[in-house]
GROMACS .gro file of C-alpha atoms in nm:
model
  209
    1UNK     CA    1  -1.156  -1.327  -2.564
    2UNK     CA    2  -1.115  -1.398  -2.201
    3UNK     CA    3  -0.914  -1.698  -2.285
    4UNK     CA    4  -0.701  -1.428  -2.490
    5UNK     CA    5  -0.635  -1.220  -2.215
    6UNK     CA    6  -0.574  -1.490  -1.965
    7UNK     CA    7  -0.276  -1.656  -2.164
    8UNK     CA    8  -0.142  -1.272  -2.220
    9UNK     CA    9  -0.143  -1.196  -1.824
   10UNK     CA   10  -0.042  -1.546  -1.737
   11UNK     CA   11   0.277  -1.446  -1.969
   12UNK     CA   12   0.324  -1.139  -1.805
   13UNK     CA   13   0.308  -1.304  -1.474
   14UNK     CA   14   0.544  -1.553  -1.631
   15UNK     CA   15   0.796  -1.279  -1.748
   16UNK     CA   16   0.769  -1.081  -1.415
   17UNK     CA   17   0.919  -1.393  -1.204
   18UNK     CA   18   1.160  -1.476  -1.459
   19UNK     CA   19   1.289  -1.123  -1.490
   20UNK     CA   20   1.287  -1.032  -1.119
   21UNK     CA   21   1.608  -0.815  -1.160
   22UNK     CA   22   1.501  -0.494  -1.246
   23UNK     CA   23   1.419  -0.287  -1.017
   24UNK     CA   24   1.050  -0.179  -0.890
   25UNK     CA   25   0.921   0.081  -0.613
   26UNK     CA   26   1.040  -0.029  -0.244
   27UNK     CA   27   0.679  -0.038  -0.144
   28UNK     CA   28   0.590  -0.347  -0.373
   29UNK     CA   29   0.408  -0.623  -0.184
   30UNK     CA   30   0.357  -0.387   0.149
   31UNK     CA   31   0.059  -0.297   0.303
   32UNK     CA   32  -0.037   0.024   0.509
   33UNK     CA   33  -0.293   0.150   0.707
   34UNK     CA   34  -0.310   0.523   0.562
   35UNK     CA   35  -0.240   0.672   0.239
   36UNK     CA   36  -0.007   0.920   0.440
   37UNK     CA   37   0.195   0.582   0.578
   38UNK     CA   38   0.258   0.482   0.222
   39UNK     CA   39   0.402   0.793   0.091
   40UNK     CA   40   0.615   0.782   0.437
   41UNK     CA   41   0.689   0.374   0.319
   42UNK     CA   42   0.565   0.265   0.674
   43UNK     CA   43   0.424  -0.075   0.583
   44UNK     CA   44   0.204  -0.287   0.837
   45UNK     CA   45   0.447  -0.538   0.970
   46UNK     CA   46   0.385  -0.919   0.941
   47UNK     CA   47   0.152  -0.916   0.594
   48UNK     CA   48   0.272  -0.899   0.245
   49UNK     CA   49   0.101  -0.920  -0.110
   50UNK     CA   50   0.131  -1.204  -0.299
   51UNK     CA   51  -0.099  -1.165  -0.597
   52UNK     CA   52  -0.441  -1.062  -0.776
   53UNK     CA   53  -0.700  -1.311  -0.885
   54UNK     CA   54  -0.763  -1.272  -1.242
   55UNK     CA   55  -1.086  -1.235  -1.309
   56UNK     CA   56  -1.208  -1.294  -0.934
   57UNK     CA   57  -1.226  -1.132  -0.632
   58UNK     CA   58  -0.958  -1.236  -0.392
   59UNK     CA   59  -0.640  -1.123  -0.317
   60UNK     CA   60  -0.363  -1.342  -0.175
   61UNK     CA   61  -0.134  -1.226   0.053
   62UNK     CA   62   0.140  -1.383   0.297
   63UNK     CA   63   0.053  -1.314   0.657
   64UNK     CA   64   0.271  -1.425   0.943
   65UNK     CA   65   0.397  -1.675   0.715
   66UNK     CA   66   0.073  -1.793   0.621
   67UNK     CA   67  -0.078  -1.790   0.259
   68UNK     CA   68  -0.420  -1.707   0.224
   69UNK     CA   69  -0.678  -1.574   0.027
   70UNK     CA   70  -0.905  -1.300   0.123
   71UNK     CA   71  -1.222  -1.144  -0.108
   72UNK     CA   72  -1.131  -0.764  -0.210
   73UNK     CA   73  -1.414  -0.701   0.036
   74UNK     CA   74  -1.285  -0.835   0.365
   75UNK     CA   75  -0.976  -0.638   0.268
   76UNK     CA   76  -0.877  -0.500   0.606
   77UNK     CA   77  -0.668  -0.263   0.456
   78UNK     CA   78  -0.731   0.024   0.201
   79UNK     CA   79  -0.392   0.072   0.078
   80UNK     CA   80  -0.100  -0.191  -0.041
   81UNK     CA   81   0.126  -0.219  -0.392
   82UNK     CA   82   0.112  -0.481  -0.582
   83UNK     CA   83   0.401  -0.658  -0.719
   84UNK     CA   84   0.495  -0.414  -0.911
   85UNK     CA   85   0.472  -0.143  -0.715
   86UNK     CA   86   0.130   0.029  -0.797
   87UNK     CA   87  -0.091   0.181  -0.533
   88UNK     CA   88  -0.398  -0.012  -0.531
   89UNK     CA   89  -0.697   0.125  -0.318
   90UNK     CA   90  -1.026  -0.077  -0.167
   91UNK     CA   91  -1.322   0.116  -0.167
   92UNK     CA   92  -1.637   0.008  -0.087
   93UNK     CA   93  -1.513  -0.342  -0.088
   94UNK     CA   94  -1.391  -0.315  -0.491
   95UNK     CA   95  -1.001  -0.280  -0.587
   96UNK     CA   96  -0.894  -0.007  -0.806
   97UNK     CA   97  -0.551   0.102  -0.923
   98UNK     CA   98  -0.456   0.469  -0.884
   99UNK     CA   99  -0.312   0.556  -1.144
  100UNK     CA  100  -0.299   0.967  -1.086
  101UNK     CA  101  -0.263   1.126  -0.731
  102UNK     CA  102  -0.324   1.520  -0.710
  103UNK     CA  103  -0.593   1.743  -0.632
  104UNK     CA  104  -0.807   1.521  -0.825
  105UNK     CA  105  -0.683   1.140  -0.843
  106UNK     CA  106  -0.807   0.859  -1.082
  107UNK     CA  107  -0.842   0.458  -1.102
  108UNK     CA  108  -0.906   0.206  -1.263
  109UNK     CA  109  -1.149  -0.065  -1.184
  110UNK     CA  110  -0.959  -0.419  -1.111
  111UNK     CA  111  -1.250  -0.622  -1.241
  112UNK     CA  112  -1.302  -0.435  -1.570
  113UNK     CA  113  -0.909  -0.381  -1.655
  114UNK     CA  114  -0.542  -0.526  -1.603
  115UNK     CA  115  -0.329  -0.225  -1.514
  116UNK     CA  116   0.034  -0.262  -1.505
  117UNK     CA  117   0.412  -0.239  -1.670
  118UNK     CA  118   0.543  -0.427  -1.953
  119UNK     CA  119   0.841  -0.548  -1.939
  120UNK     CA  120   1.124  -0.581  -2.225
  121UNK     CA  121   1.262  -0.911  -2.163
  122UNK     CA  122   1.551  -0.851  -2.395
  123UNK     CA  123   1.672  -0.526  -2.167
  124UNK     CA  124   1.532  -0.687  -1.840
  125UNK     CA  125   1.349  -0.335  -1.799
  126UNK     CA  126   1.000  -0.261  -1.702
  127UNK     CA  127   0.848   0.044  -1.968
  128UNK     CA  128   0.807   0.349  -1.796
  129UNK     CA  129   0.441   0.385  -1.911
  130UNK     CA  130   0.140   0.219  -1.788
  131UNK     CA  131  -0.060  -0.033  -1.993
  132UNK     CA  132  -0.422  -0.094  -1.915
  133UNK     CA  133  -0.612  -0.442  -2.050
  134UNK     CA  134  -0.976  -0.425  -2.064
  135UNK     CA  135  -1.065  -0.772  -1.920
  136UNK     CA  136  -1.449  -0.765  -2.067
  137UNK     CA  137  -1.592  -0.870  -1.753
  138UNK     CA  138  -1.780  -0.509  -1.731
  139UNK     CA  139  -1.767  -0.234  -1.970
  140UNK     CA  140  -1.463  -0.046  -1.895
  141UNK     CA  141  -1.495   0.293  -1.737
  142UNK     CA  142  -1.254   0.591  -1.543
  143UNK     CA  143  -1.292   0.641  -1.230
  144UNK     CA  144  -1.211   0.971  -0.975
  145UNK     CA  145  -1.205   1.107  -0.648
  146UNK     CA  146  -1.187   1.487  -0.510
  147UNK     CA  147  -0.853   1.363  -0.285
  148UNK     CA  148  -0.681   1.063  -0.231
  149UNK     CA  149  -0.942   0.957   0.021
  150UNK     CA  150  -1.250   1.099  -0.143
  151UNK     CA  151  -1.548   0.850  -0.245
  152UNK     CA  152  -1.441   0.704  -0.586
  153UNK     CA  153  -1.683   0.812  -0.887
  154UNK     CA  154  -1.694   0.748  -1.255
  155UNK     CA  155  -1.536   0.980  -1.416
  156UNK     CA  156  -1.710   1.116  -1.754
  157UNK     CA  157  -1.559   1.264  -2.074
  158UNK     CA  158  -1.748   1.586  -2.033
  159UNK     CA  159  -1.570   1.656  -1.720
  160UNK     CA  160  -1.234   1.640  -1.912
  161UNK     CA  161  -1.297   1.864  -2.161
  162UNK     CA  162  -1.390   2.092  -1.877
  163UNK     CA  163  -1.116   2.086  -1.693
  164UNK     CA  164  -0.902   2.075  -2.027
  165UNK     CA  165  -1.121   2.486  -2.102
  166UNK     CA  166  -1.096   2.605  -1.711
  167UNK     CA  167  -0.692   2.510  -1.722
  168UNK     CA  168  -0.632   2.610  -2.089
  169UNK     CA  169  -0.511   2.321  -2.187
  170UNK     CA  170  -0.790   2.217  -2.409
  171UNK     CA  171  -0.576   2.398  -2.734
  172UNK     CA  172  -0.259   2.189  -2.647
  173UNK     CA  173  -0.431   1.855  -2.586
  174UNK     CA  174  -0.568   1.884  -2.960
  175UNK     CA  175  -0.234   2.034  -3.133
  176UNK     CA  176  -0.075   1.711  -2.981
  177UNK     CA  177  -0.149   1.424  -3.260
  178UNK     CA  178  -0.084   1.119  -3.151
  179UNK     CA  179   0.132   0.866  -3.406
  180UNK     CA  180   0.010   0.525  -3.520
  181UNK     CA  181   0.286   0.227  -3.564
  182UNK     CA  182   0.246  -0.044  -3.823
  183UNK     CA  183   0.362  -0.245  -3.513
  184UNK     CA  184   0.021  -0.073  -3.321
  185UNK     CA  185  -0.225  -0.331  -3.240
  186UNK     CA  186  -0.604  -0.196  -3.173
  187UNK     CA  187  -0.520  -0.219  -2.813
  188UNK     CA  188  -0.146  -0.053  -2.825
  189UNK     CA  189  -0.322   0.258  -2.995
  190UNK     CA  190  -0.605   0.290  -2.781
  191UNK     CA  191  -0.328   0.290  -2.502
  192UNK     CA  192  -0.212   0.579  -2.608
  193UNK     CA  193  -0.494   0.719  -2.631
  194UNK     CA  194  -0.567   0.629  -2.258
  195UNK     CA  195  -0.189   0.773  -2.152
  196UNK     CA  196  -0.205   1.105  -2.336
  197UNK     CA  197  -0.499   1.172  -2.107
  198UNK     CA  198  -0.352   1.011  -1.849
  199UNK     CA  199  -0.068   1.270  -1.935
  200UNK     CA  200  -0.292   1.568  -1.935
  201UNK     CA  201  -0.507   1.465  -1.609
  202UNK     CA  202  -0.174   1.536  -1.430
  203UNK     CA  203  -0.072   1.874  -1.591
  204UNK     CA  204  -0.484   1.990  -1.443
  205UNK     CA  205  -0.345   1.867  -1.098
  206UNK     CA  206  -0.040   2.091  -1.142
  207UNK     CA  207  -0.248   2.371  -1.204
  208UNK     CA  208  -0.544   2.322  -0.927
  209UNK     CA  209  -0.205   2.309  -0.700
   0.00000   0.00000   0.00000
């Protein structure tokens, strides 16, 4: 399985560099020292990302010119996009991808799941929607904080469907059936399973605002 999942990431890396035309967030491959300096774009000068380790726990970046490697715990930074442009965040010396920002925001664990766009080679677009790839290093789990900088906890299913009854938004979630493709794969329907939630975890932000 791990083999699997290499090859499929190694061909996303693959299409990525090929396909370097379309366009991605301005903050891709910057580091800053706040959360605040990222939503301004004020990136720490003289280091850039370079890329993830797959299944380890390093991070290579560019600094001063120099290529390096650094663990995920010696990270001296908190904040920085990755090549496509998502907000990652250290905490407690593990990487996670933030994949809502509000009120209440939520991750993803880098060791237990790839996070990222696809791209359509034949439009040289990236999709619009996130994908998530369980790597099966550690069972995979969602993650949350009370505020962009609060301590990062797992987030459990109960809590949803609370939020879902104190927002009233528990009704709609349900009415909205999701459709499955002959084209779906296991993993493409479990995705959106994963972004209709995704979907709703931002209309509860809207409403704690």
């Amino acid at each position: 399985m791990k083999n699997i999942i290499i090859a499929v990431l190694l061909l996303l890396s693959i299409s990525y560099s090929a396909q370097i035309t379309y366009k991605v967030d301005i903050r891709a491959n910057k580091f800053f020292k706040t959360y605040t300096d990222y939503v301004d774009n004020k990136p720490i000068e003289g280091i850039k990302f370079k890329s993830l380790g797959t299944f380890g726990t390093t991070i290579e970046v560019e600094q001063n010119g120099v290529i390096e490697k650094i663990k995920e715990s010696k990270n001296p930074y908190s904040w920085f996009c990755n090549e496509q442009g998502i907000l990652m965040r250290v905490f407690d010396g593990t990487l996670y991808y933030v994949i809502v920002e509000g009120p209440i925001c939520y991750y993803i664990k880098k060791e237990q799941a790839w996070a990222g766009y696809n791209v359509n080679i034949t439009l040289n677009k990236m999709e619009d929607e996130i994908y998530i790839m369980p790597t099966g290093n550690e069972p995979y789990k969602e993650y949350y904080s009370d505020s962009i900088n609060g301590e990062i906890k797992v987030f459990k299913n109960n809590m949803f469907d609370e939020y879902l009854e104190k927002y009233s938004l528990k009704e709609q979630y349900e009415a909205e059936k999701l459709k499955r493709e002959m084209k779906d794969s296991v993993l493409d329907y479990k995705n959106k399973e994963w972004r209709k939630k995704i979907k709703y975890k931002k209309l509860i932000n809207e409403k704690m605002k």
